[in-house]
Tab-separated table of C-alpha atoms in Angstrom:
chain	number	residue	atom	x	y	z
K	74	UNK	CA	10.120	-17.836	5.883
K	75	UNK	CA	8.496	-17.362	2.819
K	76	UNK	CA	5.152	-16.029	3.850
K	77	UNK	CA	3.384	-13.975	6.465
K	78	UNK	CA	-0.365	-13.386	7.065
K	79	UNK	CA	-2.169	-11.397	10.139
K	80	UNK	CA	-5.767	-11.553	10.257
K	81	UNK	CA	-8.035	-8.231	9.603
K	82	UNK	CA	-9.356	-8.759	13.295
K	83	UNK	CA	-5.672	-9.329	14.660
K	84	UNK	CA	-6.569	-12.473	16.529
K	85	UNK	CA	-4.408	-14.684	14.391
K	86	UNK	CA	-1.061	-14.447	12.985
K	87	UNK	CA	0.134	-16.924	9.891
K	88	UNK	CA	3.461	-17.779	9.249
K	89	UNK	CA	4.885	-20.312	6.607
K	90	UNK	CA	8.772	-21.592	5.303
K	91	UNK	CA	10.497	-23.779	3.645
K	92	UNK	CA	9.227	-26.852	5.778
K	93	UNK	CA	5.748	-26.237	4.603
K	94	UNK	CA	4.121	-26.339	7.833
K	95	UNK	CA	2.077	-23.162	8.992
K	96	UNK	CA	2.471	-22.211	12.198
K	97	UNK	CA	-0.623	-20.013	14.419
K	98	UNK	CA	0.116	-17.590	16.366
K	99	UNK	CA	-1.978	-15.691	18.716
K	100	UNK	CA	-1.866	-11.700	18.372
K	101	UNK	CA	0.724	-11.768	20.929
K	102	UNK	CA	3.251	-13.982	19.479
K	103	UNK	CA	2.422	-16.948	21.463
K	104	UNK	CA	2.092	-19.913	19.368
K	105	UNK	CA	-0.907	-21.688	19.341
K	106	UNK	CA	-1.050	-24.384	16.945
K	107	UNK	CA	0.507	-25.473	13.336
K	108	UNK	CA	-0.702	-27.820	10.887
K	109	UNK	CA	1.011	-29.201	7.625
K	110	UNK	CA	0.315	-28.402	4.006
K	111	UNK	CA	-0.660	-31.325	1.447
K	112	UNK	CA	0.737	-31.549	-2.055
K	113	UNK	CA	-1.552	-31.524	-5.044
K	114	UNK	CA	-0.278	-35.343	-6.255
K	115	UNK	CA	0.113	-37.058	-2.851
K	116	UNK	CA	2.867	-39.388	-4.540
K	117	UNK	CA	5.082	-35.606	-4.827
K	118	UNK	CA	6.579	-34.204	-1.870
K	119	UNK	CA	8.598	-31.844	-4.237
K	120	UNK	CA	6.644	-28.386	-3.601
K	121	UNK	CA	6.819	-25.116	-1.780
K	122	UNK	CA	4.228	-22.820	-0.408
K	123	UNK	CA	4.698	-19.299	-2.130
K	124	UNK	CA	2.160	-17.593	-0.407
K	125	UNK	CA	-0.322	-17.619	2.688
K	126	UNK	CA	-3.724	-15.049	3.168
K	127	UNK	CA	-5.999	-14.964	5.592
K	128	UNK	CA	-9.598	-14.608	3.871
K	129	UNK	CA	-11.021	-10.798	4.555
K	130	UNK	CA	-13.057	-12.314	7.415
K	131	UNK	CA	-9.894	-14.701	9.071
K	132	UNK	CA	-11.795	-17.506	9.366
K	133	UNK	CA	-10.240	-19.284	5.784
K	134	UNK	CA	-6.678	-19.148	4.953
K	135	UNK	CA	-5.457	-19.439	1.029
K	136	UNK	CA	-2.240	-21.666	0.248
K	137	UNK	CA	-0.263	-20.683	-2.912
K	138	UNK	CA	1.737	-23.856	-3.734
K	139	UNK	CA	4.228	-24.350	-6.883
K	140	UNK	CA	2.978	-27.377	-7.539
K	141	UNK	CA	0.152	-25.802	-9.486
K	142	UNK	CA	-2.474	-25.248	-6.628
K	143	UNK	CA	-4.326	-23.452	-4.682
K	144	UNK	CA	-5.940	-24.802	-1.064
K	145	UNK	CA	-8.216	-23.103	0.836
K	146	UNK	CA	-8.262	-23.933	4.382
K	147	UNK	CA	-11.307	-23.686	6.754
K	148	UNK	CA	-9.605	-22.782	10.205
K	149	UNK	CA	-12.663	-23.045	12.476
K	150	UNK	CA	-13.693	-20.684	15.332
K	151	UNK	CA	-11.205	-22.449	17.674
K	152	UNK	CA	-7.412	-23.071	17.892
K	153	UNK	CA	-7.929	-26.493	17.947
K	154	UNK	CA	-10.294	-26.472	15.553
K	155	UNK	CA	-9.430	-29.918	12.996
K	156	UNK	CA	-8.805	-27.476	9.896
K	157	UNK	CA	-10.110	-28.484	6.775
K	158	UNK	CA	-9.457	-27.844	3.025
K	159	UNK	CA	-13.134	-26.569	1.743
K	160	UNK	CA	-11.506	-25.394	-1.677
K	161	UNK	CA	-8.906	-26.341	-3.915
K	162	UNK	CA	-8.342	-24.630	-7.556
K	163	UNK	CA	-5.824	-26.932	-9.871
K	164	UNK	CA	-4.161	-24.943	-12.815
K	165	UNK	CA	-1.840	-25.896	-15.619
K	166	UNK	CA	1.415	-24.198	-13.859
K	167	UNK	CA	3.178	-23.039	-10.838
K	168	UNK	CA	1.056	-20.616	-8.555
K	169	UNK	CA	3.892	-17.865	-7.482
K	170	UNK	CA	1.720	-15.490	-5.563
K	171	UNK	CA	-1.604	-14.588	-4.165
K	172	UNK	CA	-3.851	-11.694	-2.667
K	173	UNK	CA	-7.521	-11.997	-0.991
K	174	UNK	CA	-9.489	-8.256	-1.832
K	175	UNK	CA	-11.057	-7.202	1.282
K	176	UNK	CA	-14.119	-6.744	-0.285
K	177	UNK	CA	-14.835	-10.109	-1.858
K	178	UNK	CA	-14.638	-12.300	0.925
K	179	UNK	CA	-15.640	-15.519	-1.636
K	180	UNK	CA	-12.742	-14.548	-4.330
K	181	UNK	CA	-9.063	-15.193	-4.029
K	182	UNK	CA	-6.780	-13.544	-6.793
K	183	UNK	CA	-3.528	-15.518	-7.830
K	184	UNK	CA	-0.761	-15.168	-10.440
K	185	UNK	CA	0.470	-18.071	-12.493
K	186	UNK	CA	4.600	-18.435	-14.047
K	187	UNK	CA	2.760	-18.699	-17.327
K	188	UNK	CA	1.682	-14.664	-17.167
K	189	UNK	CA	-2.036	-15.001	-16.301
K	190	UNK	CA	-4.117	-13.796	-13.029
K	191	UNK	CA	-7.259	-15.541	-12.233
K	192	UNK	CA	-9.787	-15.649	-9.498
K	193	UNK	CA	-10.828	-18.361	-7.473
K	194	UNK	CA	-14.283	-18.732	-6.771
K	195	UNK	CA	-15.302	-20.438	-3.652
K	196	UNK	CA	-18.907	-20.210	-3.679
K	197	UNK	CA	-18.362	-22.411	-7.088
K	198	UNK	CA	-14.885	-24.369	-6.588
K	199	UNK	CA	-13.867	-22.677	-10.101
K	200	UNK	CA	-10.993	-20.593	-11.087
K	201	UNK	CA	-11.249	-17.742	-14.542
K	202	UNK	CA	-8.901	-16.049	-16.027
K	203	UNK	CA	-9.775	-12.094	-14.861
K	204	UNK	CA	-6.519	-11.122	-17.597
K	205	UNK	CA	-3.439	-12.902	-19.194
K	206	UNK	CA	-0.260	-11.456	-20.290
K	207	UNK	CA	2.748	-13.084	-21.758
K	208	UNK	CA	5.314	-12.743	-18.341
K	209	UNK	CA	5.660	-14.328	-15.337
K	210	UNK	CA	4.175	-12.619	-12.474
K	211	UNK	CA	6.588	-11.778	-9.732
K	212	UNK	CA	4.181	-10.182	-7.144
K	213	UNK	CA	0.853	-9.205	-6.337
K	214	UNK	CA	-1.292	-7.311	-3.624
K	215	UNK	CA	-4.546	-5.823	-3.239
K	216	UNK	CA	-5.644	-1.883	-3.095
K	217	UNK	CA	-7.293	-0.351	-0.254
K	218	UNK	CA	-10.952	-0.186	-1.540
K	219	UNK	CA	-10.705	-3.802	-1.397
K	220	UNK	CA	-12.206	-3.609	-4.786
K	221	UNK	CA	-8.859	-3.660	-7.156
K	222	UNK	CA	-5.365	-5.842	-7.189
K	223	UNK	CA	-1.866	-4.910	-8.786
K	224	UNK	CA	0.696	-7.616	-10.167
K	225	UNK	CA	4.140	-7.495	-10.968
K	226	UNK	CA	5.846	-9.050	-13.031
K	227	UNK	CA	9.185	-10.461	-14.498
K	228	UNK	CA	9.699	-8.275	-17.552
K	229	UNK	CA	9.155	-5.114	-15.484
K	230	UNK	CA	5.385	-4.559	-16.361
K	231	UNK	CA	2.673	-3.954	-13.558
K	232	UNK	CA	-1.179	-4.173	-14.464
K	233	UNK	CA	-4.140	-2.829	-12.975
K	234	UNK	CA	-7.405	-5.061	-12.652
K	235	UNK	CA	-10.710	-3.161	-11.465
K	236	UNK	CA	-13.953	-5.761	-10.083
K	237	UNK	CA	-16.861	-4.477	-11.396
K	238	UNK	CA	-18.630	-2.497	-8.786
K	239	UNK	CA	-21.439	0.067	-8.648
K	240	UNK	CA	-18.774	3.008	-9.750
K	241	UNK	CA	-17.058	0.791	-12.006
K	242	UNK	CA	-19.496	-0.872	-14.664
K	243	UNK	CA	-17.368	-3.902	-15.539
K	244	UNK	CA	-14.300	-5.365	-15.289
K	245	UNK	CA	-11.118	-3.348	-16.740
K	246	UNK	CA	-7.353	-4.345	-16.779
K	247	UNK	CA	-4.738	-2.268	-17.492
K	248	UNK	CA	-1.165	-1.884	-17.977
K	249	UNK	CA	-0.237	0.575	-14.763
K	250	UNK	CA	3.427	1.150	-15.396
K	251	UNK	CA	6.701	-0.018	-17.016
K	252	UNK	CA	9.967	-0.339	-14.921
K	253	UNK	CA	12.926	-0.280	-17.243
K	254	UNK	CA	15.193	-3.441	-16.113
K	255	UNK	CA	13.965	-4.422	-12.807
K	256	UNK	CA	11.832	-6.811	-11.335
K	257	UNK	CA	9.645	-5.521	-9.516
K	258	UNK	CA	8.996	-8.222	-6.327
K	259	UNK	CA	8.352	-5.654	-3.949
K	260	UNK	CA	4.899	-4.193	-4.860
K	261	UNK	CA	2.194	-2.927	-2.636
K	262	UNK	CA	-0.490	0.014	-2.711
K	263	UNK	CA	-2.280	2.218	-0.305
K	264	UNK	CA	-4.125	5.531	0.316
K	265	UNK	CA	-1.610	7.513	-0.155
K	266	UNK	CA	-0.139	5.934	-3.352
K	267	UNK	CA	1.396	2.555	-4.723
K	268	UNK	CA	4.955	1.890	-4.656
K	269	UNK	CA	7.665	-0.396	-6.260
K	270	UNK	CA	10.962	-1.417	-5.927
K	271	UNK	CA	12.935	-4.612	-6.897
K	272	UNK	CA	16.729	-5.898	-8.845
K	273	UNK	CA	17.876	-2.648	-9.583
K	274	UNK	CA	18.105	-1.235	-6.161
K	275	UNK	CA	15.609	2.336	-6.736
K	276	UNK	CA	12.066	2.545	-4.685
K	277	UNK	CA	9.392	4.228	-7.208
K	278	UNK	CA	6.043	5.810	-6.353
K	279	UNK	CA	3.067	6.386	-8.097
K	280	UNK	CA	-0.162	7.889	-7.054
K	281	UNK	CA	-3.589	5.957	-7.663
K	282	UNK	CA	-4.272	7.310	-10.394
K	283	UNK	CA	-1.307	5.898	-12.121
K	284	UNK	CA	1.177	9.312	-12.074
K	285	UNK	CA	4.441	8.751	-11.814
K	286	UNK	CA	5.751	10.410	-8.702
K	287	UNK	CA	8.938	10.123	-6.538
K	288	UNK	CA	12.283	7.603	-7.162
K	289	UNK	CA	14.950	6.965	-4.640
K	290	UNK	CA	17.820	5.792	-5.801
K	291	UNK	CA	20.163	3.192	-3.861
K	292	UNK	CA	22.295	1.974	-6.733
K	293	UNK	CA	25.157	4.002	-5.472
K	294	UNK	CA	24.899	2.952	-1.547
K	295	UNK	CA	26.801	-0.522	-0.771
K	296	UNK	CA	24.614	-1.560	1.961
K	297	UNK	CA	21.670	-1.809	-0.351
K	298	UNK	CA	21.237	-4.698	-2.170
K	299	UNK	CA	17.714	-5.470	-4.068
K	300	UNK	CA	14.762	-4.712	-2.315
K	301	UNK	CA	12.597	-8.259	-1.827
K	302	UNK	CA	8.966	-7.630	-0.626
K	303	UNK	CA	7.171	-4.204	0.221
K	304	UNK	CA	3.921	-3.901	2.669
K	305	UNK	CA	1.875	-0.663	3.191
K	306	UNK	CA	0.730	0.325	6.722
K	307	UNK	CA	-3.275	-0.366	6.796
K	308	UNK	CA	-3.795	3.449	7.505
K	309	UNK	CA	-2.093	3.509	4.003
K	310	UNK	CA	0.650	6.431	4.925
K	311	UNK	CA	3.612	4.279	5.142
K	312	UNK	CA	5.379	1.626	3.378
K	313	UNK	CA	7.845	-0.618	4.825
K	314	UNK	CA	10.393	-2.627	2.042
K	315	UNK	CA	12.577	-5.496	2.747
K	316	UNK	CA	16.010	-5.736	2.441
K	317	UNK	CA	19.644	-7.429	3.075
K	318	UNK	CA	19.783	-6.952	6.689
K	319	UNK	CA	17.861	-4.128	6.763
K	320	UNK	CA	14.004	-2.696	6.144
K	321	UNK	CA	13.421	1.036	5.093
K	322	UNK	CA	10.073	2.738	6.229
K	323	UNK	CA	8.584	5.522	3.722
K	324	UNK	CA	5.948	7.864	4.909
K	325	UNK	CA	3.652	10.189	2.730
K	326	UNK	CA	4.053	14.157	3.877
K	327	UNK	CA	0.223	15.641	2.929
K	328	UNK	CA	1.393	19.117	3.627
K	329	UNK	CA	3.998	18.824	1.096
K	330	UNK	CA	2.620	15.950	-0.889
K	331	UNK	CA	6.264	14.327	-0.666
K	332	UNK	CA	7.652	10.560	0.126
K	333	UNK	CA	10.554	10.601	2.700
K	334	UNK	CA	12.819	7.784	3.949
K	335	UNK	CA	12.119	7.862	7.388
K	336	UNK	CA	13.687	5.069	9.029
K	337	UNK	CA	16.122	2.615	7.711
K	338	UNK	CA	16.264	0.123	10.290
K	339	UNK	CA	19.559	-2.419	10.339
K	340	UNK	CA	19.756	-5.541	12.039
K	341	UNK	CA	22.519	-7.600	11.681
K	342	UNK	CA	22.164	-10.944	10.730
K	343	UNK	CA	19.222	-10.972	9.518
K	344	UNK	CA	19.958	-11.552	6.109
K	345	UNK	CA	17.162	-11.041	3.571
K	346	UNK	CA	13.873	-10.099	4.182
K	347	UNK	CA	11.240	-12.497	2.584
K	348	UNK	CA	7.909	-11.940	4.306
K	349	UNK	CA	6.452	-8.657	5.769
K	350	UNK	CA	3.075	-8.186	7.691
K	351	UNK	CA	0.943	-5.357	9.637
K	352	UNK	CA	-1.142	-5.469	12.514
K	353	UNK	CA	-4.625	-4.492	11.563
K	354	UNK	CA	-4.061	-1.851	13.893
K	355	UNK	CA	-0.564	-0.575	12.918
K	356	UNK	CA	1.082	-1.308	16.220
K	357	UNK	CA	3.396	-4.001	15.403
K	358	UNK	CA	5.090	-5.160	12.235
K	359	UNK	CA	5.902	-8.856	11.753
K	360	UNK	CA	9.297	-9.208	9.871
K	361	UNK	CA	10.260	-13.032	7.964
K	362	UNK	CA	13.459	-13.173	7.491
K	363	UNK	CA	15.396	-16.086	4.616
K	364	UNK	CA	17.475	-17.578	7.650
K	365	UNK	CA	13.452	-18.721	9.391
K	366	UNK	CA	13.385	-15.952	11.741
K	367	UNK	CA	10.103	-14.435	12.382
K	368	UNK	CA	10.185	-11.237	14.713
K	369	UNK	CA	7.836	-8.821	15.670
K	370	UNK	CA	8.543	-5.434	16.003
K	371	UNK	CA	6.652	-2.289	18.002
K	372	UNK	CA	5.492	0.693	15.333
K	373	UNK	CA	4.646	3.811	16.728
K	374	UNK	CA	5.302	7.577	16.186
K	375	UNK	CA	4.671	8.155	19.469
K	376	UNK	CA	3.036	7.361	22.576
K	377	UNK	CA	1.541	10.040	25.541
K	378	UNK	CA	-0.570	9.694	28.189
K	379	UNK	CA	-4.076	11.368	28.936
K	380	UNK	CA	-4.499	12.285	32.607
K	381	UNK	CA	-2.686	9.165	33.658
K	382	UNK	CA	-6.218	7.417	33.055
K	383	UNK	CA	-5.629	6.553	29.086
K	384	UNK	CA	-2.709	6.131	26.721
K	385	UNK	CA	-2.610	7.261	23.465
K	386	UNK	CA	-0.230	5.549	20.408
K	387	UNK	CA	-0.077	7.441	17.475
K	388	UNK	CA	0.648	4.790	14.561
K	389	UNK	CA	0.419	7.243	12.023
K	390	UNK	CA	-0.293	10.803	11.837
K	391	UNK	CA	-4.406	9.711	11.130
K	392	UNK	CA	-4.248	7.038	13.667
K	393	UNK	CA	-4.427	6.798	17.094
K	394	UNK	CA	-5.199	3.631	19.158
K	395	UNK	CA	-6.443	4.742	22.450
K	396	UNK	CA	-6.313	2.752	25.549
K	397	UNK	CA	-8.209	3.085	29.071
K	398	UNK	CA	-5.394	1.683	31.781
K	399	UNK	CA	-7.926	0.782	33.798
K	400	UNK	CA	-10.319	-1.908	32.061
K	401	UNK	CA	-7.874	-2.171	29.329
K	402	UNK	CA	-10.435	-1.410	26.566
K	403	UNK	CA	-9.034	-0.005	22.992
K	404	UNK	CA	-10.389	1.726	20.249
K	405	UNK	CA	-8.662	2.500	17.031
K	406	UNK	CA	-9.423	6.633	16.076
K	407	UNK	CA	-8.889	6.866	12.488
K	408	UNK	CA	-9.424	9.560	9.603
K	409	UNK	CA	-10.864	7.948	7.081
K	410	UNK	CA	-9.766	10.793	4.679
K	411	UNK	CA	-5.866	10.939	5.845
K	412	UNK	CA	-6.398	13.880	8.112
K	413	UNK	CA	-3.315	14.695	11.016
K	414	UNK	CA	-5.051	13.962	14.610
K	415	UNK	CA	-3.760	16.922	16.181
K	416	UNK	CA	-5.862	16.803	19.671
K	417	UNK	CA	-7.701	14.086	21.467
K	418	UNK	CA	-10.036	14.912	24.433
K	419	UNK	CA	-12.093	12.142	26.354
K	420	UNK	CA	-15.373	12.750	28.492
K	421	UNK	CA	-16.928	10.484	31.048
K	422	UNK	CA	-14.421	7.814	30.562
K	423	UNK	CA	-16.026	6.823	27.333
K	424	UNK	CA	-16.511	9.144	24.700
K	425	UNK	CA	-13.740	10.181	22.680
K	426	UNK	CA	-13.860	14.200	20.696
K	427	UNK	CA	-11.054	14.476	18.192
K	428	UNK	CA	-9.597	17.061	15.989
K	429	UNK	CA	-7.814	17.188	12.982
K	430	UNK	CA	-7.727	20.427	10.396
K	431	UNK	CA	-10.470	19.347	8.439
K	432	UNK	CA	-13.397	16.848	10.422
K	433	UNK	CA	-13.986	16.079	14.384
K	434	UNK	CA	-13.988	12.577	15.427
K	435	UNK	CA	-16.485	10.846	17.771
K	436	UNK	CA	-15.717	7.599	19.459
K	437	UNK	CA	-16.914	5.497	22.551
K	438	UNK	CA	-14.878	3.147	24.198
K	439	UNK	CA	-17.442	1.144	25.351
K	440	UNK	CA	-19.860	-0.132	21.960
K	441	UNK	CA	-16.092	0.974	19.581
K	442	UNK	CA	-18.311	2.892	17.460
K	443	UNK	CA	-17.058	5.896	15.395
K	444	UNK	CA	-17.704	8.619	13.233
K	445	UNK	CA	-16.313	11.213	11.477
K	446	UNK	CA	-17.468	14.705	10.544
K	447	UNK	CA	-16.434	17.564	8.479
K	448	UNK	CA	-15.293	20.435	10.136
K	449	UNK	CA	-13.414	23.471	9.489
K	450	UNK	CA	-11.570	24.609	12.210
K	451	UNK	CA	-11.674	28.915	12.124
């Protein structure tokens, strides 16, 4: 398996390997239908699809291919939708990996074996160079205000590109961080921080800002061999990082402003991890594994129940999906700011009061609307 997408609205799940053909699945697992990637020279067979993304909106799906392309497939409304290619971007060498920034739904970032990033633009069927550097670039992935992307690559460096938006005047790139000998393929960033591991067996954080923070070191631990891909939790607290029959799970401590391994989760036979995706929701975590497996796995801290009428799953300590057991309705209770839910109360069935130490959030399980207001607690 050598890529994994879910959509942002969790309706469809993207998987790809060696035998080029994506397969659909619906956000239960249940496949629904597959289609079959086309080469950029029809006469050449001889390619493989590095990466998959669903576009911000899941409605388009972006095809990384070595043989110097990039498709962009139009998946319709439907399952059995006829899917169409509505962009392609040709470049002048391999395409080794890709990310779509949530917040520019017609722009699809990619990295190039000869050292450069550029953008795909759909609205214009062109590609530009956003920065170029002289290595090959290992990894890539997008940061959490949808407005920024990271890429690794193979002589240890990581860059930082900002879009231009209304806090950021214009375009910047810049180099984020060094890692002495390693390579760093597993790269990923959220809220609480951006983290990188790779060949040399140690797990590095930094915050956002670019300060270096935590290592962990494996080098000494036999059972460890070179971390492969890394994927942050969308509530941004927790990173997951693939590994020879094995994933570790990192969370973010706010009270101590600390990383801690928190689970290291074997499973035999698995072999190496290649592909790693989240549920929109943080609920489940889809696992690719080098041998073709694909399995999903349940995520939660814990669950409880509220009056045996709702049940609460705490994904994270700032998330909370709540459920009503009788109509079956969810809603997602979030702190935008990283707070700890501590308390959850419900009223009428519908409306939703929670606490954390700093705000009180409102939600209704009927329209999913929410809102979230500062509050200190005396």
């Amino acid at each position: 398996v050598t890529s994994i997408s879910w959509s942002s609205n969790t309706t469809r799940l993207a998987t790809v390997g060696a035998d080029k053909i994506v397969q659909l699945f619906d956000e239960h697992g249940e496949k629904q239908d597959r289609f079959s990637t086309k080469p950029a020279d029809k006469a050449a067979r001889t390619y493989g699809v590095r990466t998959i993304e669903f576009s911000p909106d899941g409605t388009k799906l972006a095809v990384a291919q070595s043989d110097n392309i990039v498709f962009v497939y139009k998946l319709g409304s439907d399952w059995k939708d006829k899917k169409s290619i509505c962009n392609k971007f040709q470049q002048t060498s391999s395409v080794t990996c890709l990310t779509w920034p949530a917040g520019h739904p017609n722009e699809v970032v990619f990295g190039l074996a000869e050292g450069k990033v550029k953008v795909g633009q759909l609205k214009s069927n062109k590609a530009a160079t956003l920065y170029s550097t002289d290595s090959f670039v290992v990894s890539m992935c997008a940061g959490p205000d949808g407005n920024s992307i990271l890429s690794g690559h193979l002589d240890g460096s990581i860059y930082r590109f900002h879009f231009e938006t209304e806090t950021v005047p214009r375009p910047t790139t810049t180099k984020f961080a060094m890692v002495p000998q390693c390579v760093p393929y597993a790269l990923s960033w959220g809220y609480a921080g951006i983290c990188a591991a790779g060949n040399d067996r140690m797990v590095r954080f930094w915050d956002s800002e670019g300060r270096e923070g935590q290592t962990f070191d494996y080098s000494g631990d036999p059972k460890i061999k070179e971390f492969t891909v890394a994927a942050f939790n969308p509530s941004g607290e927790s990173v997951v990082l693939g590994n020879y029959n094995r994933f570790l799970v990192f969370a973010w401590h706010p009270k101590r402003s600390e990383w801690a391994e928190v689970v290291q989760r074997e499973v035999p036979n698995l072999y190496t991890v290649t592909a790693l995706s989240w549920r929109a929701d943080g609920s489940r975590l889809i696992v690719g594994s080098l041998c073709g497996g694909v399995d999903m796995f349940d995520v939660c801290i814990r669950r409880s129940r509220y009056r045996d009428s709702h049940e609460f799953t705490y994904v994270s300590l700032s998330q909370v999906i709540v459920k009503s057991l009788r109509s079956g309705a969810r809603i997602v209770l979030k702190s935008n700011v990283g707070f700890e839910i501590k308390k959850i109360n419900i009223f009428q069935e519908r409306f939703l009061v929670a606490h954390t130490p700093e705000s009180i959030l409102l939600g209704d399980l009927q329209t999913c609307r929410l809102s979230e207001i500062p509050w200190h607690s005396s």
